[in-house]
Amino acid sequence: MLSAIRVERIKARRQHDLPLASGIALSVLLWASNMGMRTEDALASGYDALLYAIPVMHTVVMPLGMAALASRLWDMETKGQSCRLLFTAQRRGHLFAAKALRLLALDAWIVLLEGAGFFALGTLRGFTRLPAAGQVAWLLLSTFAVNAMLLFLQLLLAVRSGTQLLPLSLGMAGSLLGVFTAFMPPALCFLMPWSYYLPLSNMAMDWDRATRICTFVPRAPGALPLLLSAVLGALFAVLACRAIGQKEV
């Protein structure tokens, strides 16, 4: 197993997965940095605005970003049809386990970078009221869970299709759907795994048409979307492992 992990590290040297994962997290944070006017009220509710905006941005950025990471993970196995050589040099189960650990490590890096950037952005913008620790922890936990689910889904598609076109196309479609589901009833998000970031958001926005003032109200997200993300992620992981084990060479 350790040798399989070392092999994955060697294959990842020139793929630049870590910069790609960093770029995904930074794109979300840079998008969130455009928070409008620096009024006293805006600075007081700045972290609340971030807690609301980041899950919305995730629905646009993460589906395509996770598809890019997962397809690159299976890139060497696709090019030159090198699976025959790899399967003779290592066990298929070890190959999947090494790739799964690498995917989860990249997911953890994205979440940690977003968490650090969340507070760094608030400090730079001068936000005055710190959020509750539980709200930030929930944001990071739910992001990790949905990201992992999408990563294993895209890995499954890459293994089954033998090409990067299908996972990337589906990731792009998921990003486009995320734009529309942000303005639809939350129940519709359950039909599309790429949009699970929205029902897991712990902050709601109340827009007053008369005064044209929007306020942010904490809300208690249900555990069902998180449970579904975990169940689907485990299911996609099992199917991806089985697809690698049954892949003909």
Coordinates of C-alpha atoms in Angstrom, one line a residue:
M1 CA 0.0 0.0 0.0
L2 CA 2.8 2.4 0.8
S3 CA 4.4 1.7 -2.5
A4 CA 1.2 2.5 -4.3
I5 CA 1.0 5.9 -2.5
R6 CA 4.6 6.6 -3.5
V7 CA 3.8 5.7 -7.1
E8 CA 0.9 8.1 -7.1
R9 CA 3.2 10.8 -5.7
I10 CA 5.6 10.2 -8.6
K11 CA 2.9 10.3 -11.2
A12 CA 1.6 13.6 -9.7
R13 CA 4.9 15.4 -9.9
R14 CA 4.2 17.1 -13.3
Q15 CA 0.4 17.2 -13.0
H16 CA 0.4 20.3 -10.7
D17 CA -2.7 19.1 -8.9
L18 CA -1.9 21.1 -5.8
P19 CA -1.7 24.5 -7.7
L20 CA -5.0 23.5 -9.4
A21 CA -6.7 22.8 -6.1
S22 CA -5.3 26.1 -4.7
G23 CA -6.6 27.9 -7.7
I24 CA -10.1 26.4 -7.1
A25 CA -10.2 27.6 -3.5
L26 CA -8.7 31.0 -4.3
S27 CA -11.2 31.6 -7.1
V28 CA -14.0 31.2 -4.6
L29 CA -12.4 33.5 -2.1
L30 CA -11.6 36.2 -4.8
W31 CA -15.2 36.0 -6.0
A32 CA -16.3 36.4 -2.4
S33 CA -14.0 39.4 -1.9
N34 CA -16.3 41.6 -4.0
M35 CA -18.7 42.3 -1.2
G36 CA -20.0 45.7 -2.0
M37 CA -19.8 49.0 0.0
R38 CA -17.6 49.3 3.1
T39 CA -20.4 50.8 5.3
E40 CA -20.5 50.2 9.0
D41 CA -23.4 47.8 8.7
A42 CA -21.8 45.9 5.9
L43 CA -18.6 45.5 7.9
A44 CA -20.6 44.2 10.9
S45 CA -22.3 41.6 8.8
G46 CA -19.4 40.9 6.5
Y47 CA -18.7 37.3 7.8
D48 CA -22.5 36.6 7.6
A49 CA -22.4 37.7 3.9
L50 CA -19.4 35.3 3.3
L51 CA -21.2 32.4 4.9
Y52 CA -24.1 33.0 2.6
A53 CA -22.1 33.8 -0.6
I54 CA -19.5 31.0 -0.5
P55 CA -22.0 28.0 -0.8
V56 CA -23.6 29.8 -3.8
M57 CA -20.2 30.2 -5.4
H58 CA -19.4 26.6 -4.7
T59 CA -22.3 25.5 -6.8
V60 CA -20.7 27.3 -9.8
V61 CA -17.0 26.6 -9.2
M62 CA -16.7 23.2 -7.5
P63 CA -18.5 20.9 -10.0
L64 CA -16.1 21.8 -12.8
G65 CA -13.2 22.0 -10.4
M66 CA -13.8 18.6 -8.9
A67 CA -14.2 17.2 -12.4
A68 CA -10.8 18.6 -13.4
L69 CA -9.1 17.1 -10.4
A70 CA -10.6 13.7 -10.8
S71 CA -10.0 13.5 -14.5
R72 CA -6.4 14.5 -14.0
L73 CA -6.0 11.8 -11.4
W74 CA -6.9 9.1 -14.0
D75 CA -5.0 10.9 -16.8
M76 CA -1.9 8.7 -16.9
E77 CA -4.1 5.5 -16.8
T78 CA -6.0 6.9 -19.8
K79 CA -3.1 8.0 -21.9
G80 CA -1.4 5.2 -23.8
Q81 CA -3.7 2.7 -22.2
S82 CA -1.1 2.1 -19.4
C83 CA -3.6 0.2 -17.2
R84 CA -2.2 -3.2 -18.3
L85 CA 1.3 -2.2 -17.1
L86 CA 0.0 -0.7 -13.8
F87 CA -2.2 -3.7 -13.0
T88 CA 0.7 -6.0 -13.4
A89 CA 2.9 -3.9 -11.1
Q90 CA 0.4 -3.3 -8.3
R91 CA -2.9 -4.6 -6.9
R92 CA -6.0 -2.9 -8.2
G93 CA -7.4 -2.3 -4.8
H94 CA -4.2 -0.6 -3.7
L95 CA -4.3 1.6 -6.8
F96 CA -7.8 2.8 -6.0
A97 CA -6.9 3.3 -2.3
A98 CA -3.9 5.4 -3.2
K99 CA -6.0 7.5 -5.6
A100 CA -8.8 7.9 -3.0
L101 CA -6.3 9.1 -0.4
R102 CA -4.9 11.6 -2.9
L103 CA -8.4 12.9 -3.8
L104 CA -9.3 13.3 -0.1
A105 CA -6.0 15.1 0.6
L106 CA -6.7 17.6 -2.2
D107 CA -10.2 18.0 -0.9
A108 CA -8.8 18.7 2.6
W109 CA -6.3 21.2 1.2
I110 CA -9.1 23.1 -0.6
V111 CA -11.1 23.2 2.6
L112 CA -8.2 24.3 4.8
L113 CA -7.2 27.0 2.3
E114 CA -10.8 28.3 2.2
G115 CA -11.0 28.3 6.0
A116 CA -7.8 30.3 6.3
G117 CA -8.8 32.6 3.5
F118 CA -12.2 33.2 5.1
F119 CA -10.7 34.9 8.1
A120 CA -7.9 36.5 6.1
L121 CA -10.4 38.1 3.8
G122 CA -12.4 39.3 6.8
T123 CA -9.3 40.8 8.4
L124 CA -8.3 42.6 5.1
R125 CA -11.8 43.9 4.6
G126 CA -12.1 45.0 8.2
F127 CA -15.1 42.9 9.3
T128 CA -16.0 43.8 12.8
R129 CA -18.1 40.9 14.1
L130 CA -16.7 37.4 14.2
P131 CA -18.9 34.5 13.2
A132 CA -19.7 31.6 15.5
A133 CA -17.1 28.9 15.4
G134 CA -19.8 26.3 14.8
Q135 CA -21.0 28.1 11.6
V136 CA -17.5 28.1 10.1
A137 CA -16.9 24.5 11.1
W138 CA -20.2 23.5 9.5
L139 CA -19.3 25.3 6.3
L140 CA -15.9 23.5 6.1
L141 CA -17.4 20.1 6.9
S142 CA -20.2 20.3 4.4
T143 CA -17.8 21.6 1.7
F144 CA -15.5 18.7 2.3
A145 CA -18.3 16.1 2.2
V146 CA -19.9 17.4 -1.0
N147 CA -16.5 17.9 -2.7
A148 CA -15.6 14.3 -1.8
M149 CA -18.9 13.0 -3.2
L150 CA -18.3 14.9 -6.5
L151 CA -14.7 13.7 -6.7
F152 CA -15.6 10.0 -6.4
L153 CA -18.5 10.5 -8.9
Q154 CA -16.1 12.1 -11.5
L155 CA -13.5 9.4 -10.8
L156 CA -16.1 6.7 -11.5
L157 CA -17.0 8.4 -14.8
A158 CA -13.4 8.7 -15.8
V159 CA -12.7 5.0 -15.2
R160 CA -15.9 3.8 -16.9
S161 CA -15.6 6.1 -19.9
G162 CA -11.8 5.8 -20.4
T163 CA -11.7 9.5 -21.4
Q164 CA -11.6 12.9 -19.7
L165 CA -14.4 14.3 -21.9
L166 CA -17.3 12.8 -20.0
P167 CA -16.4 13.9 -16.5
L168 CA -15.4 17.4 -17.7
S169 CA -18.6 17.8 -19.7
L170 CA -20.7 16.6 -16.7
G171 CA -18.8 19.0 -14.4
M172 CA -19.4 21.9 -16.7
A173 CA -23.1 21.0 -16.9
G174 CA -23.2 20.8 -13.1
S175 CA -21.6 24.3 -12.8
L176 CA -24.2 25.7 -15.2
L177 CA -27.1 24.0 -13.3
G178 CA -25.7 25.5 -10.0
V179 CA -26.3 29.0 -11.4
F180 CA -30.0 28.2 -11.9
T181 CA -30.6 26.2 -8.7
A182 CA -29.4 29.1 -6.6
F183 CA -32.6 30.9 -7.6
M184 CA -35.0 27.9 -7.4
P185 CA -36.7 26.3 -4.4
P186 CA -34.2 24.5 -2.1
A187 CA -36.1 21.2 -2.6
L188 CA -34.9 21.0 -6.2
C189 CA -31.3 21.0 -5.1
F190 CA -31.8 17.4 -3.7
L191 CA -32.3 16.2 -7.3
M192 CA -28.8 17.4 -8.3
P193 CA -25.8 16.4 -6.3
W194 CA -23.8 19.3 -7.7
S195 CA -26.0 21.7 -5.8
Y196 CA -25.9 20.2 -2.3
Y197 CA -23.8 23.1 -1.1
L198 CA -27.0 25.3 -1.1
P199 CA -29.3 23.2 1.3
L200 CA -26.2 22.8 3.5
S201 CA -25.8 26.6 3.9
N202 CA -26.3 27.8 7.4
M203 CA -27.0 31.4 6.5
A204 CA -30.1 32.9 4.7
M205 CA -30.6 36.3 3.1
D206 CA -33.7 38.4 3.7
W207 CA -34.3 41.0 1.0
D208 CA -36.7 43.9 1.9
R209 CA -38.0 45.3 -1.4
A210 CA -39.4 48.5 0.3
T211 CA -36.1 49.5 1.9
R212 CA -33.8 47.6 -0.5
I213 CA -31.9 46.4 2.5
C214 CA -30.8 42.8 2.7
T215 CA -30.1 41.2 6.1
F216 CA -28.5 37.9 6.8
V217 CA -30.2 35.5 9.2
P218 CA -28.6 32.3 10.6
R219 CA -30.5 29.2 9.9
A220 CA -30.2 25.6 11.0
P221 CA -29.5 23.4 8.0
G222 CA -30.9 19.9 8.0
A223 CA -28.6 16.9 8.4
L224 CA -30.3 15.1 5.5
P225 CA -28.1 16.8 2.7
L226 CA -24.9 16.0 4.7
L227 CA -26.1 12.4 5.2
L228 CA -27.0 12.1 1.5
S229 CA -23.5 13.5 0.5
A230 CA -21.8 10.9 2.7
V231 CA -23.9 8.0 1.5
L232 CA -23.6 9.0 -2.2
G233 CA -19.8 9.6 -1.7
A234 CA -19.4 6.1 -0.2
L235 CA -21.5 4.6 -3.0
F236 CA -19.5 6.3 -5.8
A237 CA -16.3 5.3 -4.1
V238 CA -17.4 1.6 -4.0
L239 CA -18.5 1.7 -7.6
A240 CA -15.2 3.4 -8.7
C241 CA -13.2 0.7 -6.8
R242 CA -15.3 -2.0 -8.5
A243 CA -14.9 -0.3 -11.9
I244 CA -11.1 -0.4 -11.5
G245 CA -11.2 -4.0 -10.4
Q246 CA -13.4 -5.0 -13.3
K247 CA -11.6 -2.9 -16.0
E248 CA -10.5 -5.0 -18.9
V249 CA -6.9 -4.5 -20.1

